[in-house]
Coordinates of N, CA and C in Angstrom, one line a residue:
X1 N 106.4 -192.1 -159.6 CA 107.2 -192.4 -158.5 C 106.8 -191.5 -157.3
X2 N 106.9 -192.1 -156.3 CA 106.2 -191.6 -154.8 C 107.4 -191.5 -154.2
X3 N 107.8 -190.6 -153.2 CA 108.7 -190.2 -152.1 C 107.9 -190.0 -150.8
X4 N 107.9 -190.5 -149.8 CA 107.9 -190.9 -148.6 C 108.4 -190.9 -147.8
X5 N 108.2 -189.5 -146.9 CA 109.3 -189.3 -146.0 C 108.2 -189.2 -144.6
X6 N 108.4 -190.0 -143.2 CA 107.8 -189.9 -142.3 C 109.0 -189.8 -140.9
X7 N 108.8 -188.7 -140.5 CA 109.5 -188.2 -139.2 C 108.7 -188.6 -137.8
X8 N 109.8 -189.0 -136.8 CA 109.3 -189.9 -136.0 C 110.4 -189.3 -134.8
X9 N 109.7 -189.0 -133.5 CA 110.6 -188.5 -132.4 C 110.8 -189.7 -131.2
X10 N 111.3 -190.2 -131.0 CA 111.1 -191.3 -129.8 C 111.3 -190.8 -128.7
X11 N 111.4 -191.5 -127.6 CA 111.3 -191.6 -125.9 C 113.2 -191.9 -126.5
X12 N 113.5 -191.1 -125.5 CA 115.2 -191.6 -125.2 C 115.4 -192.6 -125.3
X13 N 114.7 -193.4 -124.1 CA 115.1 -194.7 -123.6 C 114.8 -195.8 -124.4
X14 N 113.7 -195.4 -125.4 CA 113.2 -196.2 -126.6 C 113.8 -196.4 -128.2
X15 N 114.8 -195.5 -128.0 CA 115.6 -195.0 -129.6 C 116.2 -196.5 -130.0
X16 N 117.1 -196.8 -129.4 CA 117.8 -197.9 -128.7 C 117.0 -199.4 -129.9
X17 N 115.5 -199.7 -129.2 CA 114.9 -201.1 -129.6 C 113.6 -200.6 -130.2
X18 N 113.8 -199.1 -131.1 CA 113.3 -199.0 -132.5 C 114.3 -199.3 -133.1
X19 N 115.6 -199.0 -133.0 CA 116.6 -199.3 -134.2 C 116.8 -200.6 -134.3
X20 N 116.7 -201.9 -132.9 CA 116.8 -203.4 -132.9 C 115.8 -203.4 -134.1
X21 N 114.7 -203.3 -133.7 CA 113.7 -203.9 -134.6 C 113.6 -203.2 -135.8
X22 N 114.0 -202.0 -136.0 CA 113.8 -201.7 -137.6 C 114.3 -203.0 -138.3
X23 N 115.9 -203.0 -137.6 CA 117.0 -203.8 -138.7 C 116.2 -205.4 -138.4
X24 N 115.3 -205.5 -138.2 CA 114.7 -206.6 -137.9 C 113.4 -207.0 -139.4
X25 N 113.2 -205.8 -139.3 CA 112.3 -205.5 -140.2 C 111.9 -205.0 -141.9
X26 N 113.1 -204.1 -141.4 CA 113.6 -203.3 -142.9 C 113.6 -203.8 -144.2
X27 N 114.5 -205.2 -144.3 CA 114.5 -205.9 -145.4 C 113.1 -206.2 -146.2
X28 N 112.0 -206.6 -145.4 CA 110.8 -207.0 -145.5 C 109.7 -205.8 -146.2
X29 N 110.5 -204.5 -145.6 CA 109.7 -203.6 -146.0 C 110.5 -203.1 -147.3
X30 N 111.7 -203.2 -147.8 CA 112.0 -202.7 -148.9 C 111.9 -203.4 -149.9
X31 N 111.6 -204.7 -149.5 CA 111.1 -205.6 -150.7 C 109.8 -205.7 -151.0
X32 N 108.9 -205.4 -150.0 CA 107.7 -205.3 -150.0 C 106.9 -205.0 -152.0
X33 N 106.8 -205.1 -152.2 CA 106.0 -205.4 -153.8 C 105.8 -203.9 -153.6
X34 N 106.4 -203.3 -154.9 CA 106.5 -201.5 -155.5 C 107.0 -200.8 -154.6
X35 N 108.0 -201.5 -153.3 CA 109.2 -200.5 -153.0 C 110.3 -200.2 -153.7
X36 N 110.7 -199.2 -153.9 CA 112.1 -199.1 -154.7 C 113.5 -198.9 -153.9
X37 N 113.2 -198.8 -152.4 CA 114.0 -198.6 -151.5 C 113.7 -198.0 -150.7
X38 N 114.7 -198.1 -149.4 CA 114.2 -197.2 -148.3 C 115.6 -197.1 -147.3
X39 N 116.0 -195.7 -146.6 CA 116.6 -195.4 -146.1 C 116.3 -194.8 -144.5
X40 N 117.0 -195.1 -143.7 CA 116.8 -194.4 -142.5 C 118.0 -193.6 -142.3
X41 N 117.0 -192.5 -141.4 CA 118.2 -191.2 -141.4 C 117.7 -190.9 -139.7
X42 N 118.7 -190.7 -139.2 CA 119.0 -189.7 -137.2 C 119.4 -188.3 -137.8
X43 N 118.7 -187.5 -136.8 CA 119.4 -186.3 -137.0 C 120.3 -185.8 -136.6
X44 N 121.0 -185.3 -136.8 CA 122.2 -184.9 -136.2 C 122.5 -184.4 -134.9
X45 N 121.6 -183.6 -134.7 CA 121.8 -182.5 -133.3 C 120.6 -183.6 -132.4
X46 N 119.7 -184.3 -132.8 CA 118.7 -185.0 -131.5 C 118.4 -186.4 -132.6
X47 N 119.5 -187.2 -131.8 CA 119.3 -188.9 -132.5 C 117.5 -189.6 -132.1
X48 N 117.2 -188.8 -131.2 CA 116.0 -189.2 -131.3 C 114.6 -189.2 -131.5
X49 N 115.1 -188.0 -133.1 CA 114.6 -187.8 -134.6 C 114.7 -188.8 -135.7
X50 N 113.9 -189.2 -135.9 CA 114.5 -190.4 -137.1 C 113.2 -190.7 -138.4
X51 N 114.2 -190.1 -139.6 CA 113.2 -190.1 -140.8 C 113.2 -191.1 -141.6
X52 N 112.2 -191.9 -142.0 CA 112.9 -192.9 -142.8 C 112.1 -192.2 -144.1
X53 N 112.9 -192.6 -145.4 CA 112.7 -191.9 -146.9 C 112.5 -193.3 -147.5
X54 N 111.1 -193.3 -148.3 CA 111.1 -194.6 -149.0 C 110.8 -194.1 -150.4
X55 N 111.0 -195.1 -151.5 CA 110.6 -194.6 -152.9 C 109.8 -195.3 -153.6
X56 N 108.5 -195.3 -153.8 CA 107.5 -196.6 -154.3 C 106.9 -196.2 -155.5
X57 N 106.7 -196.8 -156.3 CA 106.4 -197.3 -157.6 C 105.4 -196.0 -158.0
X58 N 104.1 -195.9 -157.0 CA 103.0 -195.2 -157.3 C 101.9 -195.5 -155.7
X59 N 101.4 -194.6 -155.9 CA 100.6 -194.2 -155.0 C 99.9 -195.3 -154.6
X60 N 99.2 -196.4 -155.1 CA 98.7 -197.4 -155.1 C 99.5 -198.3 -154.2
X61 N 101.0 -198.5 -154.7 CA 102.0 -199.5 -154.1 C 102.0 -199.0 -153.2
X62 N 102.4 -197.6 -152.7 CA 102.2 -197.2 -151.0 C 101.0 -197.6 -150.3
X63 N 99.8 -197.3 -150.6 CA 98.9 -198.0 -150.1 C 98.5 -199.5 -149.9
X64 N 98.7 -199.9 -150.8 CA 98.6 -201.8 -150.5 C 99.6 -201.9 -149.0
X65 N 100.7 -201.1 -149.4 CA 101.9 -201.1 -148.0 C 100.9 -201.4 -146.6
X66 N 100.5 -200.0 -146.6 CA 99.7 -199.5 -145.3 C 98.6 -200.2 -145.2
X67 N 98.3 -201.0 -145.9 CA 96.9 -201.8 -145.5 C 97.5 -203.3 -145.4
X68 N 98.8 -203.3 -145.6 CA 98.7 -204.7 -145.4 C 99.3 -205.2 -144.0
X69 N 99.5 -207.0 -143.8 CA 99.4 -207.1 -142.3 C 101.0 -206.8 -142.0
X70 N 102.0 -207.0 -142.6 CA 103.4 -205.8 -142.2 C 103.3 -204.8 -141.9
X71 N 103.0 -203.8 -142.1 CA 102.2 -202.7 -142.0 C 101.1 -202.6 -140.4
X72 N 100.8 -203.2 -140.6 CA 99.6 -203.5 -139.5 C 100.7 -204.1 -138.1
X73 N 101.4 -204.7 -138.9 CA 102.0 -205.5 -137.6 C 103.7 -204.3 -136.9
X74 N 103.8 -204.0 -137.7 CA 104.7 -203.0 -137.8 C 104.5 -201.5 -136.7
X75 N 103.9 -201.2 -137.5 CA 103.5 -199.5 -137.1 C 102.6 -199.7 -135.3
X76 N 102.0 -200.3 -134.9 CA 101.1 -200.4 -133.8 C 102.3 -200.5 -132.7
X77 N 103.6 -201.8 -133.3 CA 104.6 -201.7 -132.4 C 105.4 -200.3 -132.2
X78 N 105.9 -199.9 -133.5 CA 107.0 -198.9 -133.2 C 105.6 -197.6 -132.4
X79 N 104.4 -197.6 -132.9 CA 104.0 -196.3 -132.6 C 104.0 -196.2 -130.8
X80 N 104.3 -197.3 -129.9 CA 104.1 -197.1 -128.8 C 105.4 -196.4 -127.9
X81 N 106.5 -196.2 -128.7 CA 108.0 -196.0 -128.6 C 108.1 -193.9 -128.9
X82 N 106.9 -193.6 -129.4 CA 106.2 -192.0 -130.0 C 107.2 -191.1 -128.7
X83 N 107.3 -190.1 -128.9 CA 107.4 -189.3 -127.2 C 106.5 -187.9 -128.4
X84 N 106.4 -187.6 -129.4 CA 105.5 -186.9 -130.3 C 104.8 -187.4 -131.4
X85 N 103.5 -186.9 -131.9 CA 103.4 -187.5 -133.5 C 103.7 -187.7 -134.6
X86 N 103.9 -188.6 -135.4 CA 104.9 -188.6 -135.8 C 104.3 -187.2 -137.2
X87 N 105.2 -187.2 -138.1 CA 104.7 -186.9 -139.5 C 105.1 -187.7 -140.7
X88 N 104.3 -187.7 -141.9 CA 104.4 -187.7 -142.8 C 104.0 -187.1 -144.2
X89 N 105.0 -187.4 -145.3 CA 104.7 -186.8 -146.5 C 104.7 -187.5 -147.5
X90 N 104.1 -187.6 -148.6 CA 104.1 -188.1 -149.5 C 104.0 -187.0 -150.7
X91 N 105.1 -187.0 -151.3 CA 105.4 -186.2 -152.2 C 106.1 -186.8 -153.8
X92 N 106.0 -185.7 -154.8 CA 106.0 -186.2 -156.3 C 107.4 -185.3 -156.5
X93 N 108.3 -186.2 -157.1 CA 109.7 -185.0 -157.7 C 109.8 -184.2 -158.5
X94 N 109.7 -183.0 -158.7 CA 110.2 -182.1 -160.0 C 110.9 -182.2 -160.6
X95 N 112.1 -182.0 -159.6 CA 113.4 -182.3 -159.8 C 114.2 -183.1 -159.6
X96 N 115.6 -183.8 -160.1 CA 116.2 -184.9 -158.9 C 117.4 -184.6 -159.5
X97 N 118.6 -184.3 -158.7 CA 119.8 -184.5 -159.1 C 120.3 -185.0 -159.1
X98 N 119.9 -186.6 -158.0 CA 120.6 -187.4 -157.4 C 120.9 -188.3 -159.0
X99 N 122.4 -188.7 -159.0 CA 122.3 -189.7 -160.3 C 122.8 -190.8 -159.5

Protein backbone atom coordinates (compact mmCIF):
# COMPACT_ATOMS: atom_id res chain seq x y z
CA UNK A 1 0.00 0.00 0.00
CA UNK A 2 1.21 3.55 -1.12
CA UNK A 3 0.14 6.83 0.76
CA UNK A 4 0.16 9.97 -1.26
CA UNK A 5 0.07 13.05 0.07
CA UNK A 6 0.54 16.15 -2.40
CA UNK A 7 0.38 19.82 -1.02
CA UNK A 8 -0.79 22.46 -3.18
CA UNK A 9 -1.00 26.46 -2.37
CA UNK A 10 -3.35 28.41 -4.75
CA UNK A 11 -3.83 32.11 -5.89
CA UNK A 12 -6.75 33.35 -3.47
CA UNK A 13 -8.82 34.12 -6.19
CA UNK A 14 -8.31 30.63 -7.70
CA UNK A 15 -9.16 28.40 -4.44
CA UNK A 16 -12.74 28.89 -5.23
CA UNK A 17 -12.76 26.82 -9.14
CA UNK A 18 -10.04 24.34 -7.89
CA UNK A 19 -12.59 23.15 -5.46
CA UNK A 20 -15.62 23.41 -8.51
CA UNK A 21 -13.54 21.19 -10.47
CA UNK A 22 -12.05 18.84 -7.98
CA UNK A 23 -15.71 17.86 -7.10
CA UNK A 24 -15.99 17.55 -10.68
CA UNK A 25 -13.37 15.22 -10.87
CA UNK A 26 -12.73 13.33 -7.78
CA UNK A 27 -15.02 10.48 -8.26
CA UNK A 28 -13.08 9.51 -11.46
CA UNK A 29 -9.91 9.73 -9.62
CA UNK A 30 -10.82 7.52 -6.71
CA UNK A 31 -12.07 4.99 -8.82
CA UNK A 32 -9.42 5.14 -10.98
CA UNK A 33 -8.10 1.16 -11.18
CA UNK A 34 -5.68 0.60 -7.65
CA UNK A 35 -7.13 3.62 -5.85
CA UNK A 36 -8.27 2.85 -2.54
CA UNK A 37 -9.47 6.32 -1.79
CA UNK A 38 -8.74 9.77 -1.57
CA UNK A 39 -9.46 12.61 0.65
CA UNK A 40 -9.06 16.37 0.40
CA UNK A 41 -7.96 18.44 3.23
CA UNK A 42 -7.69 22.96 3.66
CA UNK A 43 -5.67 23.96 6.24
CA UNK A 44 -6.90 25.54 8.82
CA UNK A 45 -5.08 28.78 9.43
CA UNK A 46 -4.54 29.48 5.15
CA UNK A 47 -7.62 27.69 3.15
CA UNK A 48 -5.40 28.18 0.39
CA UNK A 49 -3.30 25.19 1.36
CA UNK A 50 -4.88 22.10 0.17
CA UNK A 51 -3.56 18.45 0.59
CA UNK A 52 -5.18 15.84 -1.05
CA UNK A 53 -4.18 12.07 0.74
CA UNK A 54 -4.73 9.16 -1.65
CA UNK A 55 -4.14 5.36 -0.88
CA UNK A 56 -3.18 3.11 -3.89
CA UNK A 57 -2.74 -0.44 -4.19
CA UNK A 58 1.20 -0.18 -5.11
CA UNK A 59 3.51 1.83 -6.56
CA UNK A 60 2.74 0.73 -10.06
CA UNK A 61 -1.11 1.64 -9.60
CA UNK A 62 0.14 5.27 -8.74
CA UNK A 63 1.98 5.39 -11.72
CA UNK A 64 -0.35 4.05 -14.48
CA UNK A 65 -2.43 7.17 -12.54
CA UNK A 66 0.17 9.73 -13.59
CA UNK A 67 0.68 8.57 -17.03
CA UNK A 68 -2.58 8.25 -17.88
CA UNK A 69 -4.94 10.81 -19.94
CA UNK A 70 -6.95 11.81 -16.35
CA UNK A 71 -3.96 12.59 -15.11
CA UNK A 72 -2.73 14.40 -18.08
CA UNK A 73 -5.91 16.11 -18.42
CA UNK A 74 -6.21 16.94 -14.88
CA UNK A 75 -3.00 18.24 -13.39
CA UNK A 76 -1.99 20.83 -16.51
CA UNK A 77 -5.50 22.41 -15.58
CA UNK A 78 -5.32 22.67 -11.71
CA UNK A 79 -1.37 23.38 -12.16
CA UNK A 80 -2.14 26.84 -13.72
CA UNK A 81 -4.31 27.94 -10.37
CA UNK A 82 -0.21 27.20 -8.36
CA UNK A 83 0.63 30.70 -6.47
CA UNK A 84 3.80 28.05 -5.24
CA UNK A 85 5.08 24.46 -6.15
CA UNK A 86 3.32 22.25 -5.21
CA UNK A 87 4.76 19.13 -3.14
CA UNK A 88 4.61 15.70 -2.97
CA UNK A 89 5.21 12.43 -1.12
CA UNK A 90 4.84 9.15 -1.58
CA UNK A 91 5.32 7.16 1.43
CA UNK A 92 5.04 3.38 2.94
CA UNK A 93 3.26 2.88 6.59
CA UNK A 94 4.93 1.48 9.55
CA UNK A 95 2.44 2.11 11.54
CA UNK A 96 -1.42 2.80 11.32
CA UNK A 97 -3.81 3.26 14.06
CA UNK A 98 -6.44 4.39 12.00
CA UNK A 99 -9.18 1.31 12.35
Amino acid sequence: MITRIVKMEFNKEKTTDFLVFFDNVSDQISNFKGCEGMTLMKDIKNPNIIFTYSKWENKDSLENYRKSDLFLTVWPKVKQWFSKKPEAWSLQSHYDGFK
